[in-house]
CSV table of C-alpha atoms and ligand atoms in Angstrom, one decimal:
chain,number,residue,atom,x,y,z
A,317,MET,CA,-79.4,-27.5,7.7
A,318,ILE,CA,-80.1,-23.8,7.6
A,319,ASN,CA,-80.1,-21.6,10.7
A,320,VAL,CA,-81.4,-18.1,10.3
A,321,SER,CA,-80.8,-16.2,13.5
A,322,GLY,CA,-81.9,-12.8,14.4
A,323,VAL,CA,-81.9,-11.3,10.9
A,324,THR,CA,-83.0,-7.7,10.7
A,325,LYS,CA,-83.2,-5.3,7.8
A,326,THR,CA,-84.4,-1.8,7.8
A,327,TYR,CA,-85.1,0.4,4.7
A,328,GLY,CA,-85.2,4.0,5.8
A,329,SER,CA,-87.6,4.1,8.7
A,330,ARG,CA,-89.3,0.8,7.5
A,331,LYS,CA,-88.4,-2.4,9.3
A,332,ALA,CA,-88.8,-4.9,6.4
A,333,VAL,CA,-87.6,-7.8,8.7
A,334,GLU,CA,-87.1,-7.7,12.4
A,335,ASP,CA,-85.2,-10.2,14.5
A,336,VAL,CA,-86.3,-13.2,12.6
A,337,THR,CA,-85.0,-16.6,13.7
A,338,PHE,CA,-85.9,-20.1,12.4
A,339,ASP,CA,-84.3,-23.4,11.2
A,340,VAL,CA,-84.9,-25.2,8.0
A,341,ALA,CA,-84.4,-29.0,8.2
A,342,ALA,CA,-82.9,-31.3,5.6
A,343,GLY,CA,-85.1,-34.0,4.0
A,344,ARG,CA,-88.2,-31.8,4.4
A,345,VAL,CA,-90.2,-29.2,2.5
A,346,THR,CA,-90.4,-26.0,4.5
A,347,GLY,CA,-93.0,-23.4,3.4
A,348,PHE,CA,-92.4,-19.7,4.0
A,349,VAL,CA,-95.7,-18.0,4.3
A,350,GLY,CA,-96.9,-14.5,4.7
A,351,PRO,CA,-99.0,-11.9,3.0
A,352,ASN,CA,-97.4,-9.6,0.4
A,353,GLY,CA,-95.0,-7.2,2.0
A,354,ALA,CA,-94.5,-9.5,5.0
A,355,GLY,CA,-90.7,-9.6,4.4
A,356,LYS,CA,-90.4,-13.0,2.7
A,357,SER,CA,-88.3,-11.8,-0.3
A,358,THR,CA,-86.0,-9.7,2.0
A,359,THR,CA,-85.4,-12.7,4.2
A,360,MET,CA,-84.7,-14.9,1.3
A,361,ARG,CA,-82.3,-12.4,-0.2
A,362,MET,CA,-80.5,-12.3,3.1
A,363,MET,CA,-80.3,-16.1,3.0
A,364,VAL,CA,-78.3,-16.0,-0.2
A,365,GLY,CA,-76.1,-12.9,0.5
A,366,LEU,CA,-78.0,-10.6,-2.0
A,367,THR,CA,-79.1,-8.3,0.8
A,368,HIS,CA,-76.8,-7.7,3.8
A,369,PRO,CA,-78.7,-7.9,7.1
A,370,ASP,CA,-78.3,-5.0,9.6
A,371,ARG,CA,-78.1,-7.7,12.3
A,372,GLY,CA,-78.2,-11.4,12.5
A,373,GLU,CA,-76.8,-14.1,10.3
A,374,VAL,CA,-77.6,-17.2,8.2
A,375,ARG,CA,-75.6,-20.4,8.3
A,376,TYR,CA,-75.7,-23.5,6.1
A,377,ALA,CA,-74.7,-26.6,8.2
A,378,GLY,CA,-72.7,-24.2,10.4
A,379,THR,CA,-71.1,-22.2,7.6
A,380,ARG,CA,-72.0,-18.6,6.7
A,381,TYR,CA,-73.2,-18.3,3.1
A,382,SER,CA,-70.4,-15.8,2.4
A,383,ASP,CA,-67.8,-18.4,3.5
A,384,LEU,CA,-69.1,-21.2,1.3
A,385,VAL,CA,-66.4,-22.1,-1.3
A,386,ASN,CA,-68.8,-22.8,-4.2
A,387,PRO,CA,-72.3,-21.7,-3.0
A,388,ALA,CA,-74.0,-22.7,-6.3
A,389,ARG,CA,-73.1,-26.3,-5.5
A,390,LEU,CA,-74.7,-26.2,-2.1
A,391,VAL,CA,-77.6,-23.8,-2.6
A,392,GLY,CA,-79.7,-23.5,-5.7
A,393,SER,CA,-82.0,-20.5,-5.6
A,394,VAL,CA,-84.6,-18.7,-7.6
A,395,LEU,CA,-85.5,-15.3,-6.2
A,396,ASP,CA,-86.8,-13.8,-9.4
A,397,ALA,CA,-87.9,-16.2,-12.2
A,398,LYS,CA,-88.1,-13.3,-14.7
A,399,CYS,CA,-84.4,-12.4,-14.2
A,400,MET,CA,-82.9,-13.9,-17.4
A,401,HIS,CA,-81.5,-12.4,-20.6
A,402,PRO,CA,-84.4,-12.3,-23.0
A,403,GLY,CA,-82.3,-12.8,-26.1
A,404,ARG,CA,-80.6,-16.0,-24.9
A,405,THR,CA,-82.0,-19.4,-25.6
A,406,ALA,CA,-82.8,-21.6,-22.6
A,407,ARG,CA,-79.8,-23.7,-23.3
A,408,ASN,CA,-77.4,-20.8,-23.6
A,409,HIS,CA,-78.8,-19.2,-20.5
A,410,LEU,CA,-78.0,-22.4,-18.6
A,411,LYS,CA,-74.6,-22.7,-20.2
A,412,ALA,CA,-73.7,-19.1,-19.1
A,413,MET,CA,-74.8,-20.0,-15.6
A,414,ALA,CA,-72.8,-23.3,-15.6
A,415,ALA,CA,-69.7,-21.5,-16.9
A,416,ALA,CA,-70.0,-18.8,-14.1
A,417,SER,CA,-70.1,-21.4,-11.4
A,418,ASP,CA,-67.7,-23.9,-12.8
A,419,ILE,CA,-70.3,-26.6,-13.4
A,420,PRO,CA,-69.9,-29.2,-16.1
A,421,MET,CA,-71.7,-28.4,-19.4
A,422,SER,CA,-73.2,-31.9,-19.4
A,423,ARG,CA,-75.5,-30.8,-16.6
A,424,VAL,CA,-77.3,-28.3,-18.9
A,425,ASP,CA,-79.2,-30.9,-20.9
A,426,GLU,CA,-79.8,-33.0,-17.8
A,427,VAL,CA,-81.6,-30.2,-16.0
A,428,LEU,CA,-83.4,-29.1,-19.2
A,429,GLY,CA,-84.8,-32.6,-19.3
A,430,SER,CA,-85.7,-32.7,-15.6
A,431,VAL,CA,-87.8,-29.6,-15.9
A,432,GLY,CA,-89.5,-30.7,-19.1
A,433,LEU,CA,-87.9,-28.0,-21.4
A,434,GLU,CA,-86.0,-30.3,-23.8
A,435,THR,CA,-88.1,-29.2,-26.8
A,436,ALA,CA,-87.9,-25.5,-25.9
A,437,ALA,CA,-84.1,-25.6,-25.3
A,438,ASN,CA,-83.3,-23.5,-28.4
A,439,GLN,CA,-86.0,-21.0,-28.0
A,440,ARG,CA,-85.3,-17.5,-26.6
A,441,ALA,CA,-86.2,-17.1,-23.0
A,442,GLY,CA,-87.7,-13.7,-23.8
A,443,LYS,CA,-90.5,-15.5,-25.6
A,444,PHE,CA,-91.3,-17.8,-22.7
A,445,SER,CA,-94.5,-17.6,-20.7
A,446,LEU,CA,-94.0,-17.0,-17.0
A,447,GLY,CA,-94.7,-20.7,-16.3
A,448,MET,CA,-91.8,-21.7,-18.7
A,449,LYS,CA,-89.6,-19.0,-17.1
A,450,GLN,CA,-90.3,-20.6,-13.8
A,451,ARG,CA,-89.2,-24.0,-15.2
A,452,LEU,CA,-86.1,-22.5,-16.7
A,453,ALA,CA,-85.3,-20.7,-13.4
A,454,LEU,CA,-85.7,-24.0,-11.5
A,455,ALA,CA,-83.4,-25.7,-14.0
A,456,GLY,CA,-80.8,-23.0,-13.2
A,457,ALA,CA,-81.2,-23.7,-9.5
A,458,LEU,CA,-80.7,-27.4,-10.1
A,459,LEU,CA,-77.6,-27.0,-12.2
A,460,GLY,CA,-75.0,-27.4,-9.5
A,461,ASN,CA,-76.7,-30.5,-8.0
A,462,PRO,CA,-77.3,-28.5,-4.8
A,463,GLU,CA,-78.4,-29.9,-1.4
A,464,VAL,CA,-80.6,-26.9,-0.8
A,465,LEU,CA,-83.3,-25.3,-3.0
A,466,LEU,CA,-84.5,-21.9,-2.1
A,467,LEU,CA,-87.4,-20.7,-4.2
A,468,ASP,CA,-89.4,-17.4,-3.9
A,469,GLU,CA,-93.0,-17.8,-5.1
A,470,PRO,CA,-92.1,-20.6,-7.7
A,471,ALA,CA,-95.8,-21.4,-8.4
A,472,ASN,CA,-96.5,-17.9,-9.8
A,473,GLY,CA,-97.5,-18.2,-13.4
A,474,LEU,CA,-97.8,-22.0,-13.4
A,475,ASP,CA,-101.0,-23.6,-14.5
A,476,PRO,CA,-102.6,-26.4,-12.3
A,477,ASP,CA,-100.6,-29.1,-14.0
A,478,GLY,CA,-97.4,-27.1,-13.6
A,479,ILE,CA,-98.1,-26.6,-9.9
A,480,ARG,CA,-98.7,-30.3,-9.5
A,481,TRP,CA,-95.4,-31.0,-11.3
A,482,LEU,CA,-93.5,-28.5,-9.1
A,483,ARG,CA,-95.0,-30.0,-6.0
A,484,ASN,CA,-93.8,-33.5,-7.0
A,485,GLU,CA,-90.3,-32.1,-8.0
A,486,LEU,CA,-89.8,-30.5,-4.6
A,487,ARG,CA,-91.2,-33.4,-2.7
A,488,SER,CA,-88.9,-35.9,-4.4
A,489,PHE,CA,-85.9,-33.5,-3.9
A,490,ALA,CA,-86.7,-33.5,-0.2
A,491,ASP,CA,-87.3,-37.2,-0.1
A,492,LYS,CA,-83.7,-37.7,-1.4
A,493,GLY,CA,-82.5,-35.8,1.6
A,494,GLY,CA,-82.5,-32.3,0.1
A,495,THR,CA,-83.6,-29.2,1.9
A,496,VAL,CA,-86.4,-27.2,0.3
A,497,PHE,CA,-87.4,-23.7,1.4
A,498,VAL,CA,-90.2,-22.3,-0.7
A,499,SER,CA,-92.2,-19.1,-0.2
A,500,SER,CA,-95.8,-18.3,-1.2
A,501,HIS,CA,-98.4,-15.8,-0.3
A,502,LEU,CA,-101.0,-18.6,-0.8
A,503,ILE,CA,-101.3,-20.6,2.3
A,504,SER,CA,-103.6,-23.2,0.7
A,505,GLU,CA,-100.9,-23.9,-1.9
A,506,LEU,CA,-98.2,-24.6,0.6
A,507,SER,CA,-100.4,-26.5,3.1
A,508,GLN,CA,-100.8,-29.2,0.5
A,509,PHE,CA,-97.2,-30.3,0.4
A,510,ALA,CA,-95.1,-28.6,3.0
A,511,ASP,CA,-93.9,-30.5,6.1
A,512,ASP,CA,-93.0,-27.4,8.1
A,513,LEU,CA,-94.2,-23.9,7.9
A,514,VAL,CA,-92.4,-20.6,8.8
A,515,VAL,CA,-95.0,-17.9,9.0
A,516,ILE,CA,-94.0,-14.2,8.8
A,517,GLY,CA,-96.2,-11.1,9.1
A,518,GLY,CA,-95.2,-7.4,9.3
A,519,GLY,CA,-91.5,-8.4,9.2
A,520,ARG,CA,-91.8,-10.6,12.3
A,521,LEU,CA,-91.7,-14.3,12.8
A,522,LEU,CA,-95.1,-15.6,13.9
A,523,VAL,CA,-94.7,-19.4,13.9
A,524,SER,CA,-92.0,-21.9,12.9
A,525,GLU,CA,-93.5,-25.3,13.3
A,526,SER,CA,-94.5,-28.5,11.6
A,527,LEU,CA,-97.8,-28.4,9.6
A,528,GLY,CA,-99.2,-31.1,11.9
A,529,ALA,CA,-98.5,-29.1,15.1
A,530,ILE,CA,-100.2,-26.1,13.6
A,531,GLU,CA,-103.2,-28.1,12.4
A,532,SER,CA,-103.6,-29.9,15.8
A,533,ARG,CA,-104.2,-26.6,17.5
A,534,SER,CA,-107.1,-25.9,15.1
A,535,GLU,CA,-110.3,-25.1,16.9
A,536,ARG,CA,-113.0,-27.8,16.6
A,537,SER,CA,-116.7,-27.2,17.1
A,538,ILE,CA,-119.6,-29.6,17.0
A,539,VAL,CA,-122.7,-28.4,15.2
A,540,VAL,CA,-126.0,-30.1,16.0
A,541,ARG,CA,-129.5,-29.5,14.5
A,542,THR,CA,-132.3,-30.7,16.8
A,543,PRO,CA,-135.9,-29.8,17.7
A,544,GLN,CA,-134.8,-30.3,21.3
A,545,VAL,CA,-132.2,-27.5,21.3
A,546,VAL,CA,-132.9,-26.1,24.8
A,547,GLU,CA,-132.8,-29.6,26.3
A,548,LEU,CA,-129.6,-30.5,24.6
A,549,SER,CA,-128.0,-27.1,25.4
A,550,ALA,CA,-128.7,-27.7,29.1
A,551,LEU,CA,-127.2,-31.2,29.0
A,552,LEU,CA,-124.0,-30.0,27.2
A,553,SER,CA,-123.6,-27.1,29.5
A,554,ALA,CA,-122.8,-29.5,32.3
A,555,HIS,CA,-119.7,-30.6,30.3
A,556,THR,CA,-118.5,-27.4,28.6
A,557,SER,CA,-119.1,-23.7,29.0
A,558,GLU,CA,-119.0,-23.1,25.3
A,559,VAL,CA,-122.5,-23.9,24.1
A,560,GLU,CA,-124.6,-21.5,22.0
A,561,PHE,CA,-127.7,-22.0,19.9
A,562,THR,CA,-130.0,-20.1,17.5
A,563,GLY,CA,-133.2,-21.6,16.2
A,564,ASP,CA,-132.7,-25.4,16.0
A,565,ARG,CA,-128.9,-25.1,15.5
A,566,LEU,CA,-126.5,-25.6,18.4
A,567,VAL,CA,-122.7,-25.1,18.4
A,568,ALA,CA,-120.5,-26.7,21.1
A,569,ARG,CA,-116.8,-26.3,21.6
A,570,GLY,CA,-114.5,-28.1,24.0
A,571,MET,CA,-116.1,-31.5,23.4
A,572,THR,CA,-115.5,-34.3,20.9
A,573,SER,CA,-118.2,-35.3,18.5
A,574,GLU,CA,-118.1,-38.8,20.2
A,575,ASP,CA,-118.9,-37.2,23.7
A,576,VAL,CA,-121.8,-35.2,22.2
A,577,SER,CA,-123.1,-38.2,20.3
A,578,ASN,CA,-123.1,-40.3,23.5
A,579,LEU,CA,-125.0,-37.7,25.4
A,580,ILE,CA,-127.6,-37.5,22.6
A,581,PHE,CA,-128.0,-41.2,22.6
A,582,ASP,CA,-128.2,-41.6,26.4
A,583,HIS,CA,-130.9,-38.9,26.6
A,584,ARG,CA,-132.9,-40.0,23.6
A,585,ILE,CA,-132.6,-36.7,21.9
A,586,ARG,CA,-133.8,-36.5,18.3
A,587,VAL,CA,-131.2,-34.9,16.0
A,588,THR,CA,-131.3,-34.1,12.3
A,589,GLU,CA,-127.6,-33.3,11.9
A,590,LEU,CA,-124.3,-33.7,13.8
A,591,THR,CA,-121.2,-32.3,12.2
A,592,GLU,CA,-117.7,-31.6,13.4
A,593,VAL,CA,-116.3,-28.4,12.0
A,594,THR,CA,-112.5,-27.7,12.1
A,595,ARG,CA,-111.2,-24.3,11.2
A,596,SER,CA,-109.0,-24.6,8.2
A,597,LEU,CA,-105.3,-24.1,8.5
A,598,GLU,CA,-105.8,-21.2,6.1
A,599,ASP,CA,-108.2,-19.5,8.4
A,600,ASN,CA,-105.8,-19.9,11.3
A,601,LEU,CA,-102.9,-18.4,9.4
A,602,ILE,CA,-104.9,-15.6,8.0
A,603,ASP,CA,-105.9,-14.6,11.5
A,604,MET,CA,-102.2,-14.7,12.6
A,605,THR,CA,-101.0,-12.7,9.7
A,606,SER,CA,-103.8,-10.1,9.9
A,607,ALA,CA,-103.2,-9.6,13.6
A,608,SER,CA,-99.5,-8.9,12.8
A,609,ALA,CA,-100.5,-6.4,10.0
A,610,GLU,CA,-102.6,-4.5,12.6
A,611,PHE,CA,-99.6,-4.6,14.9
A,612,ALA,CA,-97.3,-3.4,12.3
A,613,SER,CA,-99.5,-0.5,11.3
A,614,ALA,CA,-100.4,0.5,14.9
B,941,LIG,P1,-92.7,-10.1,0.6
B,941,LIG,O1,-91.7,-10.8,-0.2
B,941,LIG,O2,-93.2,-10.8,1.8
B,941,LIG,O3,-93.8,-9.5,-0.2
B,941,LIG,P2,-90.7,-8.0,0.9
B,941,LIG,O4,-89.6,-8.6,1.6
B,941,LIG,O5,-90.6,-7.8,-0.6
B,941,LIG,O6,-92.0,-8.8,1.3
B,941,LIG,O7,-91.0,-6.6,1.5
B,941,LIG,C1,-91.0,-6.3,2.9
B,941,LIG,C2,-91.1,-4.8,3.1
B,941,LIG,O8,-89.9,-4.2,2.8
B,941,LIG,C3,-92.2,-4.1,2.2
B,941,LIG,O9,-92.8,-3.1,3.0
B,941,LIG,C4,-91.3,-3.5,1.1
B,941,LIG,O10,-91.9,-2.4,0.6
B,941,LIG,C5,-90.0,-3.2,1.8
B,941,LIG,N1,-88.9,-3.3,0.9
B,941,LIG,C6,-88.4,-4.5,0.4
B,941,LIG,N2,-87.3,-4.2,-0.4
B,941,LIG,C7,-87.1,-2.9,-0.3
B,941,LIG,C8,-86.1,-2.0,-0.8
B,941,LIG,N3,-85.1,-2.4,-1.6
B,941,LIG,N4,-86.2,-0.7,-0.5
B,941,LIG,C9,-87.1,-0.2,0.3
B,941,LIG,N5,-88.1,-1.0,0.8
B,941,LIG,C10,-88.1,-2.3,0.6
């Protein structure tokens, strides 16, 4: 649905985004992850024509954003949830947006309902908490009944209930065939509901893959506690070069827990614990992004 190809943006001598290429598929939630300063907002601004790339381009189903006839009807975006007139009521804020994009006024109350702001419709946005502003901003993005939702850090300011609500909203938008591209500096948050991840660090693309593919590369190790640690280490060393132990605790990599357990059984070794430990997705991504930070500052 969205093709971002080779986008590059430099501010003075600082390369905010460098030659970043990825696709975002319809019917899926794609998380855009990277630490603060990685280039997420700059990339998203280039995706909706708010920042002009020095090089590269962004296309929606083959059409450049700038060539879309009515972009608000195809792409609903929230790049800054706080960006609203503080003196306007929630309803009037949405009415002004609808008028600007030629969207029927009947949509205003529909979207207020779908983000749970019916009762706050006549309150001024300036008095809203950040969480309520996030809901109002999402209502604005939904106004034109878009096929694509592009949201920069939408969970900021939401309480745990609000985050669960947001996750469900985005999931059901994607399940109906919509395209969701949502950024966060919190990997754990996105890994709970994204289908695909685009990971960026130091302005460069690090990974663009399904969550499952990234997780399947996670390193596994088998931890065993045994009074016969030397004996078990010698046995396992015939199967893998990655065995180490301290005290009664042994760690083996490159073997499944089933293989280790079979060896233990066959050689009648007494164990007090056998655990499979998988590095979390979060650990893997933190490693990737911190390596890129070192690269960027080198
Ligand atoms: P993220 O959204 O991942 O936190 P940004 O895209 O906001 O990252 O920023 C990437 C880099 O570009 C940062 O070093 C930031 O300081 C710089 N940057 C972003 N926008 C501007 C701008 N308008 N002028 C100068 N530097 C900018």
